[in-house]
Amino acid sequence: MSPAPSLQTESNGEDDQLEISRYQKGVRHLCERGIARVPTKYILPISDRPMLAGHNADDIGLKLPVIDFARLQDSCTRFHEVQSLAKACEDYGFFQLINHGIGSEAIVKMIEAGRRFFELPFEERGKYMSGDMKSPVRYGTSFNQNIDGVFCWRDFLKLSCHPLSDVLPLWPSSPLGLREESPEDKGGKSTIPIRARG
């Protein structure tokens, strides 16, 4: 994860133009260039910011939704689990997936391979930048850089995994080992899409 510069927001027209040409290359690129303040493109208006100052998740009753992949596969429990999945996506936008069948060693190796990707020079990472939301391999800084009013302070690498045999050749060839660390189940097929974040 990239360090967060100060939220100082003074700017002038020249600085804003410089930001526009730089921020679309991602947070890591900005940090590598030595920015001194968070670009305004990454700062939510005060009215849109969460009001959690002085509170932690336990204080406000925030509980991470948990989805059981095994229950999604069971015809007796699938309907209820799909409803839970839909609610998690609508209310939180994320969830924890359990019983997915991918071993912890494979997860650690994939996270490490993802970390190595984000350490590559921008010229290598940038090959996978795409405005196509449906691209099976996509590196970026926000959900849709073409239309998002405010960008997320993060970079991501989306690697589609289904069917793995079709999309694996599209995965980055650098760093070495990234393709080899793809999560597979016993049948040689990926069970879930993995998104590595840097």
Steps between C-alpha positions, in 0.01 A plus 500: 500500500632843412561752778249781531637851453340786692149610412626849423291615205630841394537507127527726203406446138849385403509241779153376404610444138807311621275281719269421209788362294643300793217363710367265236823302525416391853586564861836321492608708199409819688695388807800400290499854360516645852166674537471716811123510527205283406369614160151647520382225262540256794326707768131446572294813563443544874131421456586155354756395763412237762449651843700246704745728681589356841321174433617158400302222331394347833367833630264543206395135475671442164519129427665366187256289297611137468398291200544122506602374156403143596144621571491663156577159346235312703155504337335490846674816626578684175191724495560636851875547439437681171268737688774557759750561219271753332445683830875509569565647155219757528563607861882475524645448153723218628496184712721226641479172313554179700515132401620591150744210477813705435772416751665769711840425345363568150341825622827619658692419179244688287514804730880497477486476120254792498734705720783436256277623214440831676876540550559488123579829322193690377592422139443131573190542722352752258479241221192364678315830548168487321179700491316176419329394824451148358865447410618168651823667617486859616729729699362828625439740782124532514191311391462694175761770450305638205193597704581490874480846652730403787759225473573240767839534676615157383621317195368160399577211273195306386577149381202306369526130573214333317562298303860511614633321191358780279609802705832391653693576177368860528640546852819706532818309419683718755582453773618146450279260691175697483333260258642198684341612828145500360253338740367168379275239649566127475346488152740763369236772473496821695220513752477876551635819341790651698571872508843601623528853635807710545 
